[in-house]
Coordinates of C-alpha atoms in Angstrom, one line a residue:
Chain A
M15 CA 0.0 0.0 0.0
T16 CA 1.4 3.3 -1.1
T17 CA 1.0 6.9 -0.1
I18 CA 2.5 9.6 -2.2
T19 CA 3.0 13.1 -0.8
L20 CA 4.0 16.3 -2.6
E21 CA 5.2 19.1 -0.4
N22 CA 5.6 22.7 -1.7
I23 CA 6.5 21.5 -5.2
G24 CA 7.9 24.1 -7.6
K25 CA 8.8 23.5 -11.2
R26 CA 10.3 25.9 -13.6
F27 CA 11.1 25.4 -17.3
G28 CA 13.5 28.2 -18.2
T29 CA 11.9 31.3 -16.9
T30 CA 8.3 29.9 -16.9
D31 CA 7.0 28.7 -13.6
I32 CA 4.7 25.7 -14.1
F33 CA 4.1 25.2 -10.3
Q34 CA 4.8 27.2 -7.3
D35 CA 4.3 25.8 -3.9
L36 CA 2.0 22.9 -4.7
S37 CA 1.2 20.4 -2.0
L38 CA -0.9 17.3 -2.3
A39 CA -1.3 13.9 -0.5
M40 CA -2.5 10.8 -2.2
N41 CA -3.7 8.0 0.1
S42 CA -3.0 4.3 -0.2
G43 CA -5.2 2.5 -2.7
E44 CA -6.7 5.7 -3.9
F45 CA -7.6 6.4 -7.5
V46 CA -6.6 10.1 -8.0
V47 CA -7.4 11.8 -11.2
F48 CA -5.6 15.0 -12.3
V49 CA -7.9 16.9 -14.6
G50 CA -7.7 20.3 -16.2
P51 CA -7.5 22.0 -19.6
S52 CA -4.4 21.6 -21.7
G53 CA -1.4 23.5 -20.4
C54 CA -2.6 23.3 -16.8
G55 CA 0.5 21.2 -15.8
K56 CA -1.3 18.0 -15.1
S57 CA 1.0 15.9 -17.2
T58 CA 4.1 17.7 -15.8
L59 CA 2.9 16.9 -12.3
L60 CA 2.7 13.2 -13.2
R61 CA 6.1 13.2 -14.8
L62 CA 7.5 14.9 -11.7
I63 CA 6.1 12.1 -9.6
A64 CA 7.5 9.5 -12.0
G65 CA 10.9 11.1 -11.9
L66 CA 11.0 11.9 -15.6
E67 CA 11.3 15.6 -14.7
D68 CA 13.2 17.1 -11.7
V69 CA 11.4 19.4 -9.4
T70 CA 12.9 22.9 -9.0
S71 CA 11.9 23.0 -5.3
G72 CA 9.9 21.0 -2.8
K73 CA 9.8 17.4 -1.8
I74 CA 8.2 14.2 -3.1
S75 CA 7.8 11.2 -0.8
I76 CA 6.5 7.7 -1.5
D77 CA 5.6 5.8 1.6
G78 CA 7.4 8.3 3.7
R79 CA 10.7 7.9 1.8
D80 CA 12.0 11.0 0.2
V81 CA 12.4 10.3 -3.5
T82 CA 12.8 13.9 -4.7
H83 CA 16.2 13.2 -6.3
T84 CA 15.7 9.4 -6.9
A85 CA 16.0 8.0 -10.4
P86 CA 12.7 6.9 -12.0
H87 CA 13.3 3.2 -11.7
D88 CA 14.1 3.4 -7.9
R89 CA 10.7 4.9 -7.2
G90 CA 8.9 1.6 -7.8
L91 CA 6.2 3.1 -10.0
S92 CA 4.8 1.9 -13.3
M93 CA 3.7 4.4 -16.0
V94 CA 1.3 4.0 -18.9
F95 CA 2.1 6.5 -21.6
Q96 CA -0.4 8.3 -23.9
S97 CA 1.4 6.9 -26.9
Y98 CA 1.8 3.5 -25.2
A99 CA 5.5 3.6 -25.8
L100 CA 5.7 -0.1 -26.6
Y101 CA 9.1 -1.4 -27.9
P102 CA 8.3 -1.8 -31.6
H103 CA 10.9 -4.5 -32.2
M104 CA 9.7 -6.9 -29.5
T105 CA 6.7 -9.1 -29.4
V106 CA 3.9 -8.5 -26.9
R107 CA 5.3 -11.2 -24.6
Q108 CA 8.8 -9.6 -24.8
N109 CA 7.4 -6.2 -24.2
I110 CA 5.6 -7.3 -21.0
A111 CA 8.5 -9.4 -19.8
F112 CA 11.3 -7.0 -20.6
A113 CA 11.3 -5.0 -17.3
L114 CA 11.2 -8.3 -15.4
H115 CA 14.3 -9.5 -17.3
T116 CA 15.9 -6.2 -16.4
E117 CA 15.2 -6.9 -12.8
K118 CA 16.8 -10.4 -13.3
L119 CA 13.8 -12.3 -11.9
P120 CA 13.8 -16.1 -12.3
K121 CA 12.5 -17.4 -15.6
A122 CA 9.6 -19.3 -14.1
E123 CA 8.5 -16.3 -12.1
I124 CA 8.6 -14.1 -15.2
D125 CA 6.5 -16.6 -17.2
A126 CA 4.0 -16.9 -14.4
R127 CA 3.6 -13.1 -14.1
V128 CA 3.3 -12.6 -17.9
N129 CA 0.7 -15.3 -18.3
E130 CA -1.3 -14.0 -15.4
A131 CA -1.3 -10.5 -16.8
A132 CA -2.1 -11.7 -20.3
R133 CA -5.1 -13.7 -18.9
A134 CA -6.4 -10.8 -16.9
L135 CA -6.2 -8.4 -19.9
Q136 CA -7.3 -11.0 -22.4
I137 CA -4.3 -10.5 -24.6
E138 CA -3.2 -14.2 -24.7
P139 CA -4.1 -14.7 -28.4
Y140 CA -1.6 -12.1 -29.6
L141 CA 1.3 -12.6 -27.2
D142 CA 3.6 -13.4 -30.1
R143 CA 2.7 -10.5 -32.3
K144 CA 4.6 -7.3 -32.7
P145 CA 2.9 -4.0 -31.6
K146 CA 2.6 -2.9 -35.2
A147 CA 0.1 -5.8 -35.8
L148 CA -2.2 -4.7 -33.0
S149 CA -5.1 -2.3 -32.9
G150 CA -5.0 0.8 -30.6
G151 CA -7.1 -0.9 -27.9
Q152 CA -4.9 -4.0 -27.9
R153 CA -1.7 -1.8 -27.7
Q154 CA -3.3 -0.1 -24.7
R155 CA -3.9 -3.4 -23.0
V156 CA -0.3 -4.4 -23.6
A157 CA 0.9 -1.1 -22.1
I158 CA -1.2 -1.8 -19.1
G159 CA 0.1 -5.4 -18.9
R160 CA 3.6 -4.1 -19.0
A161 CA 2.8 -1.9 -16.0
I162 CA 1.0 -4.6 -14.0
V163 CA 3.6 -7.3 -14.1
R164 CA 6.1 -5.2 -12.3
K165 CA 3.8 -5.2 -9.2
P166 CA 4.6 -1.5 -8.7
K167 CA 3.8 0.6 -5.7
A168 CA 1.6 2.8 -7.7
F169 CA 0.4 3.2 -11.3
L170 CA 0.7 6.4 -13.3
F171 CA -1.5 6.9 -16.3
D172 CA -0.8 9.7 -18.7
E173 CA -4.0 10.3 -20.8
P174 CA -4.1 6.6 -21.6
L175 CA -7.4 6.7 -23.5
S176 CA -7.0 9.8 -25.6
N177 CA -5.9 7.9 -28.7
L178 CA -8.8 5.5 -28.7
D179 CA -12.2 6.0 -30.4
A180 CA -15.2 6.9 -28.4
A181 CA -16.7 3.4 -28.0
L182 CA -13.4 1.8 -27.1
R183 CA -12.7 4.6 -24.7
T184 CA -15.8 3.9 -22.6
E185 CA -15.0 0.2 -22.6
T186 CA -11.4 0.6 -21.6
R187 CA -12.4 3.1 -18.9
I188 CA -14.6 0.5 -17.3
E189 CA -11.8 -2.0 -17.5
I190 CA -9.4 0.4 -15.8
A191 CA -12.0 0.9 -13.0
E192 CA -12.3 -2.8 -12.6
L193 CA -8.5 -3.2 -12.6
H194 CA -8.3 -0.7 -9.8
K195 CA -10.8 -2.6 -7.8
S196 CA -9.1 -6.0 -8.3
L197 CA -5.5 -4.7 -7.7
D198 CA -6.4 -2.4 -4.9
A199 CA -3.4 -0.3 -6.0
T200 CA -2.8 3.4 -5.8
M201 CA -3.4 4.9 -9.2
L202 CA -2.7 8.4 -10.5
Y203 CA -4.4 9.3 -13.7
V204 CA -4.1 12.3 -15.9
T205 CA -6.9 13.4 -18.3
H206 CA -8.5 16.4 -19.8
D207 CA -11.8 14.7 -20.0
Q208 CA -14.1 15.4 -17.1
V209 CA -16.2 12.4 -17.8
E210 CA -13.2 10.1 -17.3
A211 CA -12.3 12.0 -14.1
M212 CA -15.9 11.7 -12.7
T213 CA -16.3 8.1 -13.5
L214 CA -12.9 6.8 -12.4
A215 CA -11.8 8.9 -9.5
D216 CA -12.0 8.4 -5.8
R217 CA -10.7 11.9 -5.6
I218 CA -10.3 14.5 -8.4
V219 CA -7.6 17.2 -8.4
V220 CA -8.7 20.0 -10.7
L221 CA -5.8 22.0 -12.0
S222 CA -5.6 25.3 -13.9
G223 CA -2.6 27.3 -14.8
G224 CA -0.4 25.2 -12.5
R225 CA -2.6 25.8 -9.4
I226 CA -4.9 23.3 -7.7
M227 CA -8.4 24.7 -8.0
Q228 CA -10.1 22.0 -5.9
V229 CA -9.5 18.5 -4.5
G230 CA -12.5 16.4 -3.7
T231 CA -14.6 13.4 -4.5
P232 CA -16.6 13.6 -7.8
H233 CA -19.7 14.2 -5.7
E234 CA -18.1 17.1 -3.8
L235 CA -16.9 18.7 -7.0
Y236 CA -20.3 18.5 -8.6
T237 CA -22.4 19.6 -5.6
A238 CA -20.0 22.0 -4.0
P239 CA -17.6 23.5 -6.5
A240 CA -15.1 25.7 -4.8
N241 CA -15.0 28.3 -7.5
T242 CA -16.4 29.2 -10.9
F243 CA -13.6 27.4 -12.7
V244 CA -14.5 24.0 -11.1
A245 CA -18.2 24.8 -11.4
Q246 CA -17.9 25.2 -15.1
F247 CA -15.3 22.5 -15.7
I248 CA -17.2 19.7 -14.1
G249 CA -20.6 18.8 -15.5
S250 CA -21.9 18.8 -19.0
P251 CA -23.5 21.0 -20.3
K252 CA -21.5 23.4 -18.1
M253 CA -23.1 25.3 -15.3
N254 CA -24.8 28.6 -16.1
L255 CA -23.4 31.7 -14.4
L256 CA -25.8 34.5 -14.0
P257 CA -24.9 38.0 -13.0
V258 CA -26.5 39.0 -9.7
E259 CA -26.5 42.0 -7.4
T260 CA -26.2 41.9 -3.7
T261 CA -28.4 44.5 -2.0
A262 CA -29.7 45.0 1.5
R263 CA -32.6 42.7 0.6
G264 CA -30.3 39.9 -0.5
V265 CA -29.0 38.5 -3.7
E266 CA -31.2 39.4 -6.7
L267 CA -31.1 38.5 -10.3
S268 CA -30.6 41.8 -12.1
A269 CA -34.2 41.7 -13.1
G270 CA -35.3 42.6 -9.6
K271 CA -36.8 39.2 -9.2
P272 CA -37.2 37.5 -5.8
A273 CA -34.1 37.8 -3.6
L274 CA -32.0 35.1 -2.1
P275 CA -31.0 35.4 1.6
V276 CA -28.1 37.9 2.3
P277 CA -24.8 36.1 2.2
V278 CA -21.8 37.1 4.3
R279 CA -19.8 38.3 1.3
P280 CA -21.4 40.1 -1.6
A281 CA -22.1 37.7 -4.5
V282 CA -21.7 38.8 -8.1
Q283 CA -22.5 35.6 -9.8
L284 CA -25.1 32.9 -9.3
G285 CA -24.4 29.4 -10.7
V286 CA -27.1 27.0 -11.6
R287 CA -26.7 23.7 -13.4
P288 CA -28.6 23.1 -16.6
E289 CA -30.3 20.1 -15.0
A290 CA -31.5 22.2 -12.0
L291 CA -33.4 24.6 -14.3
R292 CA -37.1 24.1 -15.0
L293 CA -39.2 25.4 -17.8
V294 CA -42.3 27.4 -16.6
A295 CA -44.8 29.9 -17.9
P296 CA -43.0 33.2 -18.8
E297 CA -44.7 35.1 -15.9
E298 CA -43.7 32.5 -13.3
G299 CA -40.0 32.4 -14.2
L300 CA -37.1 33.9 -12.3
L301 CA -35.8 34.5 -15.8
T302 CA -37.6 34.8 -19.1
G303 CA -36.2 34.4 -22.6
K304 CA -36.6 33.1 -26.0
V305 CA -35.7 29.5 -27.0
A306 CA -32.8 29.9 -29.5
L307 CA -32.2 26.2 -30.1
A308 CA -33.1 22.8 -28.7
E309 CA -30.8 19.8 -29.1
Y310 CA -32.4 16.4 -28.9
L311 CA -30.1 13.7 -27.4
G312 CA -32.6 10.9 -27.0
A313 CA -32.8 10.7 -23.2
D314 CA -32.1 14.4 -22.8
L315 CA -33.0 17.6 -24.4
S316 CA -30.7 20.6 -24.2
V317 CA -32.5 23.9 -24.6
Y318 CA -30.6 27.1 -25.2
V319 CA -32.5 30.1 -24.1
D320 CA -31.5 33.7 -24.8
T321 CA -32.6 35.6 -21.6
E322 CA -33.0 39.4 -21.3
H323 CA -30.7 39.8 -18.3
A324 CA -28.4 36.9 -18.2
G325 CA -27.5 36.2 -21.8
R326 CA -27.7 32.6 -23.1
V327 CA -28.7 30.0 -20.5
T328 CA -28.6 26.3 -21.0
L329 CA -31.3 24.0 -19.6
R330 CA -31.3 20.2 -19.6
G331 CA -34.5 18.4 -19.4
P332 CA -36.0 15.0 -20.3
G333 CA -36.1 14.0 -23.9
T334 CA -39.9 14.0 -23.8
M335 CA -40.0 17.7 -23.1
K336 CA -41.6 19.8 -25.9
V337 CA -40.3 23.3 -26.8
R338 CA -40.6 25.3 -30.0
D339 CA -37.8 27.5 -31.4
G340 CA -38.5 31.1 -30.8
E341 CA -41.0 30.4 -28.0
T342 CA -40.9 32.7 -25.0
V343 CA -40.4 30.7 -21.8
G344 CA -39.8 31.2 -18.1
L345 CA -37.0 29.6 -16.2
T346 CA -36.9 28.8 -12.6
F347 CA -34.8 26.8 -10.1
D348 CA -34.7 25.8 -6.5
I349 CA -32.8 28.2 -4.3
S350 CA -31.1 25.2 -2.7
E351 CA -29.6 24.3 -6.0
A352 CA -28.0 27.7 -6.6
H353 CA -24.3 28.4 -6.1
L354 CA -23.1 31.8 -5.2
F355 CA -19.7 33.2 -6.2
D356 CA -17.9 36.4 -5.1
A357 CA -16.0 38.8 -7.2
N358 CA -12.9 36.5 -7.2
G359 CA -15.0 33.6 -8.4
D360 CA -14.8 31.8 -5.1
A361 CA -17.8 30.0 -3.8
I362 CA -19.8 31.5 -0.9
R363 CA -21.1 28.7 1.2
G364 CA -23.1 28.2 4.4
E365 CA -24.2 31.8 4.6
M366 CA -27.7 31.5 3.2
K367 CA -29.3 30.8 6.6
A368 CA -32.2 33.1 6.8
A369 CA -35.3 31.7 5.1
A370 CA -36.5 33.4 2.0
Chain B
M17 CA -12.7 10.7 -78.1
S18 CA -10.8 9.7 -75.0
L19 CA -8.0 7.3 -75.3
S20 CA -7.9 4.0 -73.4
Q21 CA -6.0 4.1 -70.1
R22 CA -3.5 1.8 -71.7
S23 CA -2.5 3.9 -74.6
E24 CA -2.6 7.0 -72.5
N25 CA 0.0 5.4 -70.2
A26 CA 2.1 4.4 -73.2
I27 CA 2.1 7.9 -74.6
L28 CA 2.8 9.6 -71.3
T29 CA 5.8 7.3 -70.5
A30 CA 7.2 7.2 -74.0
P31 CA 9.5 10.2 -73.5
L32 CA 11.0 8.7 -70.4
V33 CA 11.5 5.3 -72.0
L34 CA 13.1 6.9 -75.1
F35 CA 15.4 9.0 -72.9
L36 CA 16.4 5.9 -70.9
L37 CA 17.0 3.9 -74.0
A38 CA 19.2 6.6 -75.5
L39 CA 21.2 7.2 -72.4
L40 CA 21.4 3.7 -70.9
G41 CA 20.4 1.3 -73.6
F42 CA 22.8 2.5 -76.3
P43 CA 25.9 2.4 -74.1
T44 CA 24.9 -0.9 -72.7
V45 CA 24.5 -2.4 -76.2
L46 CA 27.8 -0.9 -77.2
D47 CA 29.4 -2.3 -74.1
V48 CA 28.1 -5.8 -74.8
I49 CA 29.4 -5.6 -78.4
Y50 CA 32.8 -4.3 -77.3
S51 CA 33.2 -6.8 -74.5
L52 CA 32.8 -9.6 -77.1
S53 CA 35.2 -8.0 -79.6
D54 CA 38.8 -7.2 -80.2
V55 CA 38.8 -3.4 -80.3
S56 CA 41.2 -0.6 -79.8
F57 CA 41.0 3.2 -80.1
E58 CA 41.8 2.8 -83.8
T59 CA 39.1 0.3 -84.5
L60 CA 36.3 1.7 -82.4
R61 CA 33.9 1.7 -85.4
A62 CA 35.0 -1.7 -86.7
P63 CA 35.4 -4.1 -83.8
T64 CA 36.3 -7.7 -84.7
F65 CA 34.0 -10.2 -83.0
T66 CA 36.0 -12.6 -80.9
G67 CA 33.3 -14.3 -78.7
L68 CA 34.1 -14.7 -75.0
D69 CA 37.9 -14.2 -75.5
N70 CA 37.9 -11.0 -73.4
F71 CA 36.1 -12.6 -70.5
R72 CA 38.5 -15.5 -70.6
A73 CA 41.5 -13.2 -70.6
V74 CA 40.1 -11.1 -67.7
L75 CA 39.2 -14.1 -65.6
A76 CA 42.7 -15.6 -66.2
D77 CA 44.4 -12.4 -65.3
P78 CA 45.9 -12.5 -61.8
D79 CA 45.9 -8.7 -61.7
F80 CA 42.1 -8.8 -62.1
W81 CA 41.7 -11.1 -59.1
Q82 CA 44.2 -9.1 -57.1
A83 CA 42.2 -5.9 -57.8
T84 CA 39.0 -7.6 -56.9
W85 CA 40.4 -8.9 -53.7
F86 CA 41.8 -5.4 -52.9
S87 CA 38.4 -3.7 -53.5
L88 CA 36.6 -6.3 -51.5
K89 CA 39.0 -6.1 -48.6
F90 CA 39.0 -2.3 -48.7
A91 CA 35.3 -2.0 -48.9
V92 CA 34.6 -4.4 -46.0
L93 CA 37.2 -3.0 -43.7
T94 CA 36.4 0.7 -44.4
S95 CA 32.6 0.3 -44.2
V96 CA 32.8 -1.6 -41.0
A97 CA 35.3 0.8 -39.4
E98 CA 33.3 3.8 -40.5
C99 CA 30.0 2.4 -39.2
V100 CA 31.4 1.3 -35.9
L101 CA 33.2 4.7 -35.4
G102 CA 30.3 6.7 -36.7
L103 CA 27.9 4.9 -34.4
A104 CA 30.1 5.3 -31.3
L105 CA 30.6 9.0 -32.0
A106 CA 26.9 9.6 -32.8
I107 CA 26.0 8.2 -29.4
Y108 CA 28.9 9.8 -27.6
F109 CA 28.2 13.3 -29.0
S110 CA 24.4 13.1 -28.8
P111 CA 24.1 15.2 -25.6
I112 CA 26.4 17.9 -27.2
L113 CA 24.7 17.8 -30.6
R114 CA 21.3 18.1 -29.0
R115 CA 22.3 21.3 -27.4
A116 CA 24.4 22.7 -30.2
P117 CA 23.3 21.3 -33.5
W118 CA 25.6 23.5 -35.4
M119 CA 28.5 21.3 -34.1
L120 CA 27.4 18.7 -36.6
A121 CA 28.5 21.0 -39.4
I122 CA 32.0 20.9 -38.1
L123 CA 32.0 17.2 -37.6
I124 CA 30.9 16.4 -41.2
M125 CA 33.4 18.9 -42.7
P126 CA 35.6 16.2 -44.2
M127 CA 32.7 15.0 -46.4
I128 CA 32.7 18.2 -48.4
I129 CA 36.3 17.7 -49.7
A130 CA 36.6 16.1 -53.1
P131 CA 38.2 12.7 -52.6
A132 CA 40.7 13.5 -55.3
M133 CA 41.8 16.6 -53.4
M134 CA 42.0 14.4 -50.3
G135 CA 44.4 12.1 -52.1
L136 CA 46.5 15.0 -53.4
M137 CA 46.7 16.6 -50.0
Y138 CA 47.9 13.4 -48.3
R139 CA 50.4 12.9 -51.1
L140 CA 52.0 16.1 -50.0
V141 CA 51.6 15.5 -46.3
L142 CA 52.9 12.0 -46.3
H143 CA 55.6 12.4 -49.0
E144 CA 58.8 10.5 -48.1
F145 CA 61.1 13.5 -48.8
I146 CA 59.0 16.7 -48.6
G147 CA 56.0 15.6 -46.4
P148 CA 55.8 17.3 -43.0
L149 CA 54.4 14.2 -41.2
P150 CA 57.3 11.8 -41.9
N151 CA 59.7 14.7 -41.3
Y152 CA 58.4 15.6 -37.9
L153 CA 58.0 12.0 -36.9
Y154 CA 61.7 11.5 -37.6
N155 CA 62.9 14.8 -36.1
W156 CA 60.8 14.7 -32.9
F157 CA 60.4 11.0 -32.2
G158 CA 63.2 9.4 -34.3
V159 CA 60.6 7.3 -36.0
S160 CA 61.2 6.6 -39.7
Y161 CA 57.9 5.4 -41.1
G162 CA 57.2 5.0 -44.8
F163 CA 53.5 5.7 -45.2
L164 CA 53.4 4.9 -48.8
T165 CA 55.7 1.9 -49.0
A166 CA 54.3 -1.4 -50.3
Q167 CA 53.7 -2.9 -46.9
N168 CA 52.2 0.2 -45.3
V169 CA 50.2 1.8 -48.1
F170 CA 47.0 -0.2 -47.5
K171 CA 46.9 0.9 -43.9
T172 CA 47.5 4.5 -45.0
I173 CA 44.6 4.6 -47.5
F174 CA 42.4 2.7 -45.1
V175 CA 42.9 5.4 -42.5
I176 CA 42.4 8.2 -45.1
E177 CA 39.2 6.7 -46.4
T178 CA 37.9 6.1 -42.9
L179 CA 38.8 9.6 -41.7
Q180 CA 36.9 11.1 -44.6
W181 CA 33.8 9.0 -44.5
T182 CA 33.2 8.3 -40.9
P183 CA 31.3 11.6 -40.7
F184 CA 28.8 10.3 -43.2
A185 CA 28.0 7.4 -40.9
L186 CA 28.0 9.7 -38.0
L187 CA 25.4 11.9 -39.7
L188 CA 23.1 8.9 -40.5
F189 CA 23.4 7.4 -37.0
H190 CA 22.9 10.8 -35.4
M191 CA 19.6 11.2 -37.2
A192 CA 18.6 7.6 -36.4
Y193 CA 19.5 8.0 -32.7
E194 CA 17.6 11.3 -32.4
S195 CA 14.5 9.8 -34.1
I196 CA 14.0 7.2 -31.4
P197 CA 10.8 8.3 -29.7
E198 CA 11.6 10.0 -26.4
D199 CA 8.7 8.2 -24.7
I200 CA 10.3 4.8 -25.4
R201 CA 13.4 5.9 -23.6
E202 CA 11.2 7.2 -20.8
A203 CA 9.3 3.9 -20.6
A204 CA 12.7 2.2 -20.3
S205 CA 13.9 4.5 -17.6
V206 CA 10.8 3.9 -15.5
D207 CA 11.3 0.2 -16.0
G208 CA 14.9 0.5 -14.8
T209 CA 16.5 -0.2 -18.2
R210 CA 19.7 1.8 -18.4
G211 CA 23.1 2.1 -19.9
W212 CA 24.4 -0.9 -21.9
R213 CA 21.1 -2.8 -21.7
L214 CA 19.2 0.3 -23.0
L215 CA 21.7 0.6 -25.9
T216 CA 21.9 -3.0 -26.9
R217 CA 18.3 -4.2 -26.3
I218 CA 16.3 -1.1 -27.3
E219 CA 18.3 1.6 -29.1
L220 CA 20.5 -0.5 -31.4
P221 CA 17.6 -2.7 -32.5
L222 CA 15.6 0.4 -33.4
M223 CA 18.6 1.8 -35.4
L224 CA 19.2 -1.5 -37.2
P225 CA 17.7 -0.4 -40.5
T226 CA 20.0 2.6 -40.6
L227 CA 22.9 0.5 -39.7
G228 CA 22.1 -1.7 -42.7
V229 CA 21.8 1.2 -45.0
A230 CA 24.9 2.9 -43.8
L231 CA 27.0 -0.3 -44.2
F232 CA 25.6 -0.9 -47.6
I233 CA 26.3 2.6 -48.9
R234 CA 29.8 2.7 -47.5
F235 CA 30.5 -0.8 -48.9
I236 CA 29.5 0.3 -52.4
D237 CA 31.5 3.5 -52.1
G238 CA 34.5 1.6 -50.8
F239 CA 34.3 -1.1 -53.4
R240 CA 34.3 1.3 -56.3
V241 CA 37.0 3.5 -54.8
F242 CA 39.1 5.3 -57.4
D243 CA 40.0 9.0 -57.1
N244 CA 41.6 9.4 -53.7
I245 CA 43.8 6.3 -54.3
W246 CA 44.6 7.3 -57.8
T247 CA 45.8 10.7 -56.9
L248 CA 47.7 9.4 -53.8
T249 CA 49.5 6.4 -55.2
G250 CA 48.1 5.5 -58.6
T251 CA 48.3 1.7 -58.9
G252 CA 50.7 1.7 -56.0
P253 CA 54.0 0.1 -55.5
G254 CA 53.9 -3.3 -57.2
G255 CA 50.2 -2.7 -58.1
S256 CA 49.5 -2.9 -54.4
T257 CA 46.7 -0.2 -54.5
T258 CA 45.0 -1.3 -57.7
S259 CA 41.3 -1.3 -56.9
L260 CA 38.9 -2.7 -59.5
S261 CA 38.1 0.7 -60.8
I262 CA 41.8 1.5 -61.2
Y263 CA 42.3 -1.9 -62.9
I264 CA 39.6 -1.1 -65.4
Y265 CA 40.9 2.5 -66.0
V266 CA 44.4 1.3 -66.6
A267 CA 43.3 -1.5 -68.9
F268 CA 41.2 0.9 -70.9
F269 CA 43.3 4.1 -71.1
R270 CA 46.8 3.0 -70.4
S271 CA 47.0 -0.4 -72.1
G272 CA 44.3 0.3 -74.7
E273 CA 42.7 -3.1 -73.9
I274 CA 39.2 -1.7 -74.4
G275 CA 37.6 -5.1 -74.8
Q276 CA 39.1 -6.5 -71.7
A277 CA 38.4 -3.4 -69.6
I278 CA 34.8 -3.5 -70.7
A279 CA 34.6 -7.2 -70.0
A280 CA 35.9 -6.6 -66.5
S281 CA 33.3 -3.9 -66.0
M282 CA 30.5 -6.2 -67.3
I283 CA 31.6 -8.8 -64.7
L284 CA 31.5 -6.1 -62.0
F285 CA 28.1 -5.0 -63.2
A286 CA 26.7 -8.6 -63.2
A287 CA 28.1 -9.2 -59.7
A288 CA 26.7 -5.9 -58.4
F289 CA 23.3 -6.6 -60.0
L290 CA 23.2 -10.0 -58.3
V291 CA 24.1 -8.6 -54.9
L292 CA 21.5 -5.8 -55.2
F293 CA 18.9 -8.2 -56.4
V294 CA 19.3 -10.5 -53.5
A295 CA 19.5 -7.5 -51.0
A296 CA 16.3 -6.0 -52.4
R297 CA 14.4 -9.3 -52.3
R298 CA 15.5 -9.9 -48.7
G299 CA 14.6 -6.3 -47.8
R300 CA 11.2 -6.7 -49.3
G301 CA 10.7 -10.0 -47.6
K302 CA 11.4 -8.4 -44.3
E303 CA 8.9 -5.6 -44.9
T304 CA 6.0 -8.0 -45.6
A305 CA 6.9 -10.3 -42.7

């Protein structure tokens, strides 16, 4: 069982600071996903943990041992690369066994481990093929097999599904989740896809511009985003942010519609998820607007409404809902489902005590 | 109104075919005729047919076999030496070249010198009486070494050829080494594969195609060697530096044995064709495997 701790990590490439003073602890057996837009530093963070890049400052420990300046192979981690990085001149069996031969394990042990991994990943039929003769999904399994057989302290995945097509991605995602359950190993996983993050993670680390925006379970991130960035990054379609004014009466939508209780700090934005919005008659709505477009997705219907005061707002309802383009509609939502954000974009929480 | 695909193809390729026939076909036919005839500079337009006499004469000539042996030995030794040195240097210099790619320009400088100039230059440098190198060797170290004597001349031209063409191998291997995907090295480093094992089990196998090409090109270049040896030593003391190309040249222009010279070149052509044919077939077999 493995814990990984980052303390005050700093990383600089030339004159560009990627991280400054980043700290994070990953618990034993946990599936931690680093997620964020491209350029947020999530892959660099993984490579720092793997030892492929050196930190500029700070300390990395694995199971309490300081590995900040330890070579990658001495950290006891396995990594699955985005491009799979299989050795093209070796067969699948040789690829999987190579690291074990490097460790000079006994032959019988190597064979046993390779066969076990091959069975678990269902790659037995093509153990004697070269990577060139495999499909993307098969290569992915081989790369995972190569990581498993070393029985590492933890697994590092660097966007492992981004080169697969949509159907295969979902399938492999489920397999990785099952793998985590069966191995009970610590896994760190980098992705830019919030769906992968939500479905796989025990805990998600949302990164932006080299800073941790929020760490939490998928449920926490969805129900209690710490700031507007996380609020809009997690969830699809993304959360609506409506401009509000905080007056003596409370928080009001600019239209002067019913106020929310007075928060401790003045709120300037109100967030409401598309699935929390309901369609009502124009005069009953907290907001009114015209339907610009409705996207039918089978089970769901996404409705884009151009409102007078808050611009375009997205609503997600059941696929059975009926709306006409150009129709004037009212939108309403439960106050308990609203998120308030201050001028810095940080969430204001626990302050809406007085009843409306 | 439209032509069939077939005749369209024929019309479009006709100029190229005619061009090739004129430039390659005509000399080839002429070569075949001359190689089967008794011909001199005076009788170029009226060769006398003599059957396979020229071929018999060439194959019976010990000088031909000596020249063939010389070319073969020279080609094998120089190509292997150049590739081994080039590979070692490419790997050794890779950290420097990655940071300062312009250094490559300096390293490959010898390649831009014409081989004939190289031969002339060393003829001066190594000359028994006026050459600076033998002079200083004697004055400073008391060593009297005849670079161009019969027993040393092969070593000397071997070193000259290797010095000039190792940079070519270095260039090829440098590009091959740098084109190994970085993530493969990273995967290896996470696995604990380092140093000698990384080189022999991962990097070298990935560079194998380049190694084959480099050896092949250097072998051909070494086998047909002419100008640097010709300007340095000519046929050499006792014919000791007569490569196959020099043999053919001498037979043709010095001895006027045009038929024999062309017969020798036909034999060379047939041998080269055979080697290339086998190499190409094996190469293709590998690709489909």
